[in-house]
Amino acid sequence: MELRLKEKAAYGLGAIGKDMVYMLSASYVLYYFQDVLGVNAIAMGIILMVARIFDAFNDPVMGIIVAKTKTRWGRFRPWLMIGTLTNAVILFLMFAAPPAMNGNGLVAYAAITYILWGVTYTMMDIPYWSMIPAFTKTGKEREGLTTLARSCAGAGSALITIFTVIIVNAIGKAIAGADATARQVEIAGFKWFALIVSILFVVFITITCVSIKEQATVDMESPTVGQMFKALITNDQAMIIVIAIVLINCSVYITSNLVIYFFKYDFGGEGWQGSYTKFNMFGGAVQILSMMILYPILRKFASNIKIFYLGLASAITGYAVLFIIAFINMSNVFILFIPGFFIFAASGVLQVLTTVFLANTVDYGELKNGRRDESVIFSMQTFVVKLASGIAALIASISLSVNNLKADAGNEAEQLYDFSKDVADSAKLGLRMTMTIIPIIGLIVAIIIFRKKFILTEKKMEEINSNLGR
């Protein structure tokens, strides 16, 4: 029995909520603690990386816990709900640091809340994506649900990317008052915006849990830690996708971490926030449309593997054009839409494809190793995405520190100020190279590895499903 429209919509709504939360953390936690609250950039980079290393152990263990769970509500929904509630609380606390706190106390607060955020996010993200193989019976249905969920996740990410700066400023000014400094406005704005996002997150995931039930649960023996790592190591195709996800997401997250600094300290102008919002609005729309419209259109004419290569080539082209434009003409934000189109369109398509490929490795692993470890395999998706985020944040923080990109304390009282006037040309060059050259290198490496090692073509998947009796 295929999933009904109501169930698909409820699953997609959950993706919107969880990726709103993820994008708020992934794109703004570094800016919030480093630029707004004044935490040292290198210290923040180390905190983010340490948190990701901790998740190297936490994520796979969570996959085992999910696999062992047996309740009348199913295997996945209890952890999905518990993780959502706790993560929502931690998200609010993370963006509600006491204004009077500074120095080592603020560094400790950032470290504790961010690590807890990662742990609780894992608790809900692994069961969410692990539902795909358990809720679908055919490759076509799985691909359709994956596309829908990724499209909705992209919509959630885009909403945060587009509206965060606008809403933070609006809320901050309303709460802090007209006479508040720029810093006070951002502190108040981020705090209450995080609360709004947290509430929406809980509501959306609750709808998902109420509306969807497992249609098919594979009865499997719960793996031990040793068996789990053995399964991952022996599933060579899962490891190839894991590597690809790390390289692709790291490239994209370097840009997403630094783009706000690019507009504030390089593109410049007193109205940099408006230009930043326009760029993100365009990019968010392109990313959503690429998932919902562009990918299905391309799928009619090409295989997933060919589309994957096309997406990587598009992203590389976008980064190269962005680097060139930065030296030629940055007088108008609409010029930046050209490279933005290639990058955001590629990002949307690649998000769908990496999840489809990872889901296919579950069938491959079942045939090769004799066990269907969907929770274990999908726990790697959560881990590697957050690992890529941590690596990207460390690279971004090093760039910020080396290039001395931070709001001047003497100008923080001015809500409208052209910060680009205070930045040296060499610092701008360093920022541009970090945002473009490093991602290009990462994407080229992804192409090389994927081309040499990935074997799960559509023909190969048909053979696997036939051998599994499907």
Coordinates of C-alpha atoms in Angstrom, one line a residue:
M1 CA 0.0 0.0 0.0
E2 CA 1.4 3.3 -1.1
L3 CA 1.7 6.3 1.2
R4 CA -1.3 8.6 1.1
L5 CA -0.9 12.3 0.2
K6 CA -1.7 13.2 3.9
E7 CA 1.2 11.1 5.1
K8 CA 3.6 12.4 2.5
A9 CA 2.7 16.0 3.4
A10 CA 3.1 15.3 7.1
Y11 CA 6.6 13.8 6.5
G12 CA 7.6 16.7 4.4
L13 CA 6.4 19.2 7.0
G14 CA 8.7 17.5 9.5
A15 CA 11.6 18.1 7.1
I16 CA 10.8 21.8 6.9
G17 CA 10.9 22.1 10.7
K18 CA 14.1 20.1 11.3
D19 CA 16.0 21.9 8.6
M20 CA 14.9 25.3 9.8
V21 CA 16.6 24.4 13.1
Y22 CA 19.6 22.9 11.4
M23 CA 20.2 25.9 9.1
L24 CA 19.8 28.4 12.0
S25 CA 22.6 26.6 13.8
A26 CA 24.8 25.8 10.8
S27 CA 24.7 29.3 9.3
Y28 CA 24.4 31.6 12.2
V29 CA 25.9 30.1 15.4
L30 CA 29.5 31.2 14.4
Y31 CA 28.3 34.7 13.5
Y32 CA 26.2 34.9 16.7
F33 CA 29.0 34.0 19.1
Q34 CA 32.0 35.5 17.1
D35 CA 30.7 38.7 15.6
V36 CA 27.7 39.5 17.9
L37 CA 29.0 38.3 21.3
G38 CA 32.7 38.6 20.6
V39 CA 34.0 35.1 21.2
N40 CA 37.4 34.5 19.6
A41 CA 37.0 33.1 16.1
I42 CA 39.6 30.3 16.5
A43 CA 38.0 29.3 19.9
M44 CA 34.6 29.0 18.1
G45 CA 36.1 26.9 15.3
I46 CA 37.7 24.5 17.8
I47 CA 34.4 24.3 19.7
L48 CA 32.5 23.4 16.5
M49 CA 35.1 20.8 15.5
V50 CA 35.2 19.2 18.9
A51 CA 31.5 18.9 18.9
R52 CA 31.6 17.1 15.6
I53 CA 34.3 14.7 16.8
F54 CA 32.1 13.9 19.7
D55 CA 29.3 13.2 17.3
A56 CA 31.5 10.7 15.6
F57 CA 30.8 8.4 18.5
N58 CA 27.3 9.7 19.4
D59 CA 25.7 9.3 16.0
P60 CA 26.5 5.6 15.3
V61 CA 25.5 4.7 18.9
M62 CA 22.1 6.5 18.3
G63 CA 21.7 4.3 15.2
I64 CA 22.1 1.2 17.3
I65 CA 19.7 2.5 19.9
V66 CA 17.1 3.2 17.2
A67 CA 17.6 -0.3 15.8
K68 CA 17.0 -1.9 19.3
T69 CA 13.9 0.2 20.0
K70 CA 10.6 -1.7 20.0
T71 CA 7.5 0.1 21.2
R72 CA 3.8 0.1 20.3
W73 CA 4.5 3.5 18.6
G74 CA 7.2 1.9 16.4
R75 CA 10.9 2.1 16.3
F76 CA 11.4 5.6 15.1
R77 CA 8.7 8.0 16.3
P78 CA 9.5 7.9 20.1
W79 CA 13.1 9.0 19.5
L80 CA 11.9 11.5 16.9
M81 CA 9.6 13.2 19.4
I82 CA 12.1 13.1 22.3
G83 CA 14.9 14.4 20.2
T84 CA 12.7 17.2 18.9
L85 CA 11.5 18.5 22.2
T86 CA 15.0 18.5 23.8
N87 CA 16.7 20.0 20.7
A88 CA 14.1 22.8 20.6
V89 CA 14.9 23.8 24.2
I90 CA 18.7 23.7 23.6
L91 CA 18.4 25.7 20.4
F92 CA 16.7 28.5 22.3
L93 CA 19.3 28.4 25.1
M94 CA 22.1 28.5 22.6
F95 CA 20.9 31.8 21.1
A96 CA 19.9 33.2 24.5
A97 CA 23.4 33.6 26.1
P98 CA 23.3 36.0 29.0
P99 CA 24.5 39.4 27.7
A100 CA 26.6 40.0 30.8
M101 CA 28.6 36.8 30.2
N102 CA 32.0 37.2 28.6
G103 CA 35.5 35.7 28.4
N104 CA 35.9 32.1 29.4
G105 CA 32.4 31.9 30.7
L106 CA 31.0 32.7 27.3
V107 CA 33.3 30.2 25.6
A108 CA 32.2 27.5 28.0
Y109 CA 28.5 28.4 27.4
A110 CA 29.0 28.2 23.7
A111 CA 30.7 24.8 24.0
I112 CA 28.2 23.2 26.3
T113 CA 25.1 24.4 24.4
Y114 CA 26.4 23.5 21.0
I115 CA 27.5 20.0 22.0
L116 CA 24.1 19.4 23.6
W117 CA 22.4 20.8 20.5
G118 CA 24.3 18.3 18.3
V119 CA 23.5 15.3 20.6
T120 CA 19.7 16.1 20.7
Y121 CA 19.6 16.8 16.9
T122 CA 21.1 13.4 16.3
M123 CA 18.3 11.9 18.5
M124 CA 15.7 13.1 16.0
D125 CA 17.5 13.2 12.7
I126 CA 18.5 9.6 12.6
P127 CA 15.1 8.2 13.1
Y128 CA 13.6 10.7 10.7
W129 CA 15.7 9.6 7.7
S130 CA 15.7 6.0 8.8
M131 CA 12.0 6.0 8.1
I132 CA 12.5 6.1 4.4
P133 CA 13.4 2.4 3.8
A134 CA 10.8 1.3 6.4
F135 CA 8.0 3.4 4.9
T136 CA 8.6 2.5 1.3
K137 CA 8.5 -0.8 -0.6
T138 CA 9.8 0.1 -4.0
G139 CA 12.7 2.1 -5.4
K140 CA 10.4 4.4 -7.2
E141 CA 8.3 5.2 -4.1
R142 CA 11.5 5.6 -2.0
E143 CA 12.9 8.0 -4.6
G144 CA 9.7 10.0 -4.6
L145 CA 9.5 10.3 -0.8
T146 CA 13.2 11.2 -0.7
T147 CA 12.7 13.9 -3.3
L148 CA 9.7 15.3 -1.4
A149 CA 11.5 15.3 1.9
R150 CA 14.6 16.9 0.5
S151 CA 12.6 19.5 -1.3
C152 CA 10.8 20.3 2.0
A153 CA 14.1 20.4 3.9
G154 CA 15.4 22.8 1.3
A155 CA 12.3 25.0 1.8
G156 CA 13.0 25.0 5.6
S157 CA 16.6 25.9 5.0
A158 CA 15.7 28.6 2.5
L159 CA 13.2 30.2 4.9
I160 CA 16.0 30.6 7.5
T161 CA 18.5 31.8 5.0
I162 CA 16.2 34.4 3.5
F163 CA 14.4 35.8 6.5
T164 CA 16.8 35.4 9.5
V165 CA 18.5 38.8 9.2
I166 CA 15.3 40.7 8.4
I167 CA 13.3 39.1 11.3
V168 CA 16.2 39.3 13.8
N169 CA 16.5 43.1 13.1
A170 CA 12.8 43.6 13.3
I171 CA 12.3 41.7 16.5
G172 CA 15.5 43.1 18.0
K173 CA 14.5 46.7 17.3
A174 CA 10.9 46.1 18.7
I175 CA 12.2 44.6 21.9
A176 CA 15.5 46.5 22.5
G177 CA 14.1 49.8 21.6
A178 CA 14.9 52.5 19.0
D179 CA 17.9 53.8 21.0
A180 CA 19.5 50.3 21.3
T181 CA 22.9 49.7 19.7
A182 CA 23.4 47.4 16.8
R183 CA 24.8 44.7 19.1
Q184 CA 21.8 44.9 21.5
V185 CA 19.4 44.7 18.6
E186 CA 21.1 41.5 17.3
I187 CA 21.3 39.9 20.8
A188 CA 17.6 40.4 21.4
G189 CA 16.6 39.5 17.9
F190 CA 18.5 36.2 17.7
K191 CA 17.1 35.1 21.1
W192 CA 13.4 35.5 20.3
F193 CA 13.8 34.4 16.7
A194 CA 15.3 31.2 18.0
L195 CA 12.3 30.7 20.2
I196 CA 9.9 31.1 17.3
V197 CA 11.8 28.6 15.2
S198 CA 11.9 26.1 18.2
I199 CA 8.1 26.3 18.6
L200 CA 7.5 25.7 14.9
F201 CA 9.9 22.8 14.9
V202 CA 8.0 21.0 17.7
V203 CA 4.6 21.6 16.0
F204 CA 5.8 20.3 12.6
I205 CA 7.4 17.2 14.0
T206 CA 4.4 16.5 16.2
I207 CA 2.2 16.5 13.0
T208 CA 4.7 14.1 11.4
C209 CA 4.6 11.6 14.4
V210 CA 0.8 11.7 14.6
S211 CA 0.2 11.3 10.9
I212 CA 2.7 8.6 9.9
K213 CA 3.1 5.0 11.0
E214 CA 5.6 2.4 9.9
Q215 CA 4.2 0.4 7.0
A216 CA 6.9 -2.2 7.0
T217 CA 9.5 -2.9 9.6
V218 CA 12.3 -5.3 8.7
D219 CA 12.8 -7.7 11.7
M220 CA 16.5 -7.6 12.2
E221 CA 19.0 -8.5 14.9
S222 CA 20.3 -5.3 16.6
P223 CA 24.0 -4.9 15.9
T224 CA 26.7 -4.4 18.5
V225 CA 29.1 -1.6 18.2
G226 CA 31.7 -3.9 16.6
Q227 CA 29.2 -5.3 14.1
M228 CA 28.1 -1.8 13.2
F229 CA 31.5 -0.6 12.3
K230 CA 32.1 -3.8 10.4
A231 CA 28.9 -3.3 8.5
L232 CA 29.9 0.3 7.6
I233 CA 33.4 -0.7 6.6
T234 CA 32.3 -3.7 4.5
N235 CA 29.6 -1.6 2.7
D236 CA 32.0 0.1 0.4
Q237 CA 29.3 2.0 -1.5
A238 CA 27.9 3.6 1.7
M239 CA 31.4 4.8 2.5
I240 CA 31.8 6.3 -1.0
I241 CA 28.6 8.3 -0.5
V242 CA 29.7 9.3 3.0
I243 CA 32.9 10.7 1.6
A244 CA 31.0 12.5 -1.2
I245 CA 28.6 14.0 1.3
V246 CA 31.5 15.3 3.4
L247 CA 33.2 16.9 0.5
I248 CA 30.1 18.5 -1.0
N249 CA 28.6 19.7 2.2
C250 CA 31.9 21.0 3.5
S251 CA 32.3 23.1 0.3
V252 CA 28.7 24.4 0.6
Y253 CA 28.9 25.1 4.3
I254 CA 32.2 27.1 4.0
T255 CA 30.2 29.5 1.8
S256 CA 27.1 29.5 4.0
N257 CA 29.2 30.3 7.0
L258 CA 31.1 33.2 5.3
V259 CA 28.4 34.7 3.0
I260 CA 27.1 37.0 5.7
Y261 CA 30.7 38.2 6.3
F262 CA 31.1 38.7 2.6
F263 CA 28.2 41.0 2.4
K264 CA 29.1 42.8 5.6
Y265 CA 32.8 43.3 5.1
D266 CA 33.4 43.0 1.4
F267 CA 30.4 43.8 -0.7
G268 CA 29.7 46.5 2.0
G269 CA 27.5 49.5 2.1
E270 CA 25.2 50.8 4.8
G271 CA 22.4 48.7 3.2
W272 CA 24.4 45.4 3.2
Q273 CA 21.6 43.6 5.0
G274 CA 19.2 44.3 2.2
S275 CA 21.6 43.0 -0.4
Y276 CA 22.3 39.9 1.7
T277 CA 18.6 39.3 2.0
K278 CA 17.9 39.7 -1.8
F279 CA 20.8 37.3 -2.6
N280 CA 19.5 34.7 -0.1
M281 CA 15.9 35.1 -1.3
F282 CA 17.0 34.4 -4.9
G283 CA 19.2 31.5 -3.8
G284 CA 16.6 29.9 -1.6
A285 CA 14.0 30.1 -4.5
V286 CA 16.5 28.5 -6.9
Q287 CA 17.4 25.7 -4.4
I288 CA 13.7 24.8 -3.8
L289 CA 12.8 24.9 -7.5
S290 CA 15.8 22.8 -8.3
M291 CA 14.6 20.1 -5.9
M292 CA 10.9 20.3 -6.8
I293 CA 11.1 21.0 -10.6
L294 CA 14.6 20.9 -12.1
Y295 CA 15.5 17.5 -10.6
P296 CA 12.3 15.8 -11.8
I297 CA 12.7 17.3 -15.3
L298 CA 16.4 16.2 -15.5
R299 CA 15.4 12.7 -14.2
K300 CA 13.2 12.2 -17.3
F301 CA 16.2 12.5 -19.6
A302 CA 19.2 11.3 -17.6
S303 CA 20.2 8.9 -14.9
N304 CA 20.9 9.9 -11.4
I305 CA 24.6 9.5 -11.8
K306 CA 24.7 11.8 -14.9
I307 CA 22.6 14.4 -13.0
F308 CA 25.1 14.1 -10.1
Y309 CA 28.0 14.9 -12.3
L310 CA 26.0 17.8 -13.9
G311 CA 25.3 19.2 -10.4
L312 CA 29.0 19.1 -9.4
A313 CA 30.0 20.8 -12.6
S314 CA 27.4 23.5 -12.1
A315 CA 28.6 24.2 -8.6
I316 CA 32.3 24.4 -9.7
T317 CA 31.2 26.8 -12.5
G318 CA 29.3 29.0 -10.0
Y319 CA 32.3 29.3 -7.6
A320 CA 34.7 30.1 -10.5
V321 CA 32.3 32.8 -11.8
L322 CA 31.9 34.2 -8.3
F323 CA 35.6 34.6 -7.8
I324 CA 36.0 36.4 -11.1
I325 CA 33.0 38.7 -10.6
A326 CA 34.4 39.7 -7.1
F327 CA 37.3 41.4 -8.9
I328 CA 35.3 42.9 -11.8
N329 CA 32.0 44.3 -10.7
M330 CA 30.3 44.2 -7.3
S331 CA 28.4 47.4 -7.5
N332 CA 25.0 45.6 -7.9
V333 CA 23.9 42.6 -6.0
F334 CA 22.0 41.3 -9.0
I335 CA 25.3 40.5 -10.7
L336 CA 25.9 38.0 -7.9
F337 CA 22.8 36.1 -9.0
I338 CA 24.7 34.6 -11.9
P339 CA 27.1 32.5 -9.9
G340 CA 24.4 32.1 -7.2
F341 CA 22.1 30.3 -9.7
F342 CA 24.7 27.7 -10.6
I343 CA 25.7 27.1 -6.9
F344 CA 22.2 27.0 -5.4
A345 CA 20.7 24.9 -8.2
A346 CA 23.5 22.4 -7.8
S347 CA 23.1 22.3 -4.0
G348 CA 19.4 21.5 -4.3
V349 CA 19.8 18.7 -6.8
L350 CA 22.8 17.2 -4.9
Q351 CA 21.0 17.1 -1.6
V352 CA 18.3 14.9 -3.2
L353 CA 20.8 12.6 -5.0
T354 CA 23.1 11.9 -2.0
T355 CA 20.1 10.8 0.0
V356 CA 18.8 8.6 -2.8
F357 CA 22.2 7.0 -3.3
L358 CA 22.6 6.4 0.5
A359 CA 19.1 4.8 0.6
N360 CA 20.2 2.5 -2.2
T361 CA 23.3 1.4 -0.3
V362 CA 20.9 -0.1 2.3
D363 CA 19.7 -2.6 -0.3
Y364 CA 23.3 -3.2 -1.5
G365 CA 24.5 -3.8 2.1
E366 CA 21.6 -6.2 2.7
L367 CA 22.6 -8.3 -0.3
K368 CA 26.3 -8.2 0.4
N369 CA 26.3 -8.6 4.2
G370 CA 23.0 -10.3 4.9
R371 CA 21.6 -7.7 7.1
R372 CA 19.5 -4.5 6.5
D373 CA 21.0 -1.8 8.6
E374 CA 19.0 1.3 7.7
S375 CA 19.4 3.0 11.0
V376 CA 23.2 2.4 11.1
I377 CA 23.7 3.6 7.5
F378 CA 21.5 6.6 7.9
S379 CA 23.2 7.5 11.2
M380 CA 26.3 8.1 9.0
Q381 CA 24.3 10.7 7.0
T382 CA 23.7 12.7 10.2
F383 CA 27.2 12.3 11.3
V384 CA 28.9 13.3 8.1
V385 CA 26.7 16.3 7.5
K386 CA 27.6 17.6 10.9
L387 CA 31.2 16.7 10.5
A388 CA 31.3 18.7 7.2
S389 CA 29.7 21.5 9.1
G390 CA 32.3 21.4 11.8
I391 CA 35.2 21.3 9.2
A392 CA 33.7 24.2 7.3
A393 CA 33.2 26.2 10.5
L394 CA 36.8 25.6 11.5
I395 CA 38.1 26.7 8.0
A396 CA 35.8 29.7 8.1
S397 CA 36.9 30.7 11.6
I398 CA 40.6 30.5 10.6
S399 CA 39.8 32.7 7.7
L400 CA 38.0 35.2 9.9
S401 CA 40.9 35.3 12.4
V402 CA 43.6 35.5 9.8
N403 CA 41.8 38.3 7.9
N404 CA 40.7 40.0 11.1
L405 CA 37.1 40.2 10.1
K406 CA 35.0 41.4 13.1
A407 CA 32.8 44.4 13.9
D408 CA 34.8 47.3 15.2
A409 CA 33.8 47.9 18.8
G410 CA 33.9 51.7 18.1
N411 CA 31.2 51.4 15.5
E412 CA 28.9 48.8 17.2
A413 CA 26.6 51.6 18.4
E414 CA 25.7 52.5 14.8
Q415 CA 22.9 50.5 13.3
L416 CA 23.8 51.6 9.8
Y417 CA 27.5 51.5 9.1
D418 CA 29.6 50.5 6.1
F419 CA 32.0 48.0 7.7
S420 CA 33.8 47.3 4.4
K421 CA 35.6 50.6 4.8
D422 CA 37.5 49.2 7.7
V423 CA 38.7 46.0 5.9
A424 CA 42.0 45.8 4.0
D425 CA 42.0 44.6 0.4
S426 CA 44.2 41.7 1.4
A427 CA 41.6 40.6 3.9
K428 CA 38.9 40.8 1.3
L429 CA 41.0 38.7 -1.1
G430 CA 41.5 36.0 1.7
L431 CA 37.8 35.9 2.3
R432 CA 37.0 35.5 -1.4
M433 CA 39.6 32.7 -1.9
T434 CA 38.3 30.8 1.2
M435 CA 34.7 31.0 -0.2
T436 CA 35.5 29.9 -3.7
I437 CA 38.9 28.2 -4.3
I438 CA 38.6 25.7 -1.4
P439 CA 35.0 24.6 -2.4
I440 CA 36.2 24.1 -6.0
I441 CA 39.0 21.8 -4.8
G442 CA 36.6 19.8 -2.6
L443 CA 34.1 19.3 -5.4
I444 CA 36.8 18.2 -7.9
V445 CA 38.0 15.6 -5.4
A446 CA 34.4 14.4 -5.0
I447 CA 34.1 13.9 -8.7
I448 CA 37.3 11.9 -8.9
I449 CA 36.4 9.6 -6.0
F450 CA 32.8 9.1 -7.1
R451 CA 33.8 8.3 -10.7
K452 CA 36.4 5.7 -9.7
K453 CA 34.5 3.9 -6.9
F454 CA 30.7 4.2 -7.2
I455 CA 29.0 1.2 -8.9
L456 CA 25.3 1.5 -8.0
T457 CA 23.9 2.4 -11.4
E458 CA 20.2 2.0 -12.1
K459 CA 20.9 -1.4 -13.8
K460 CA 22.9 -2.6 -10.8
M461 CA 20.1 -1.6 -8.5
E462 CA 17.6 -3.6 -10.6
E463 CA 19.8 -6.6 -10.2
I464 CA 20.1 -6.1 -6.5
N465 CA 16.3 -5.8 -6.0
S466 CA 15.8 -8.8 -8.1
N467 CA 18.2 -10.9 -6.0
L468 CA 16.4 -9.7 -2.9
G469 CA 13.1 -10.9 -4.3
R470 CA 11.6 -7.4 -4.8

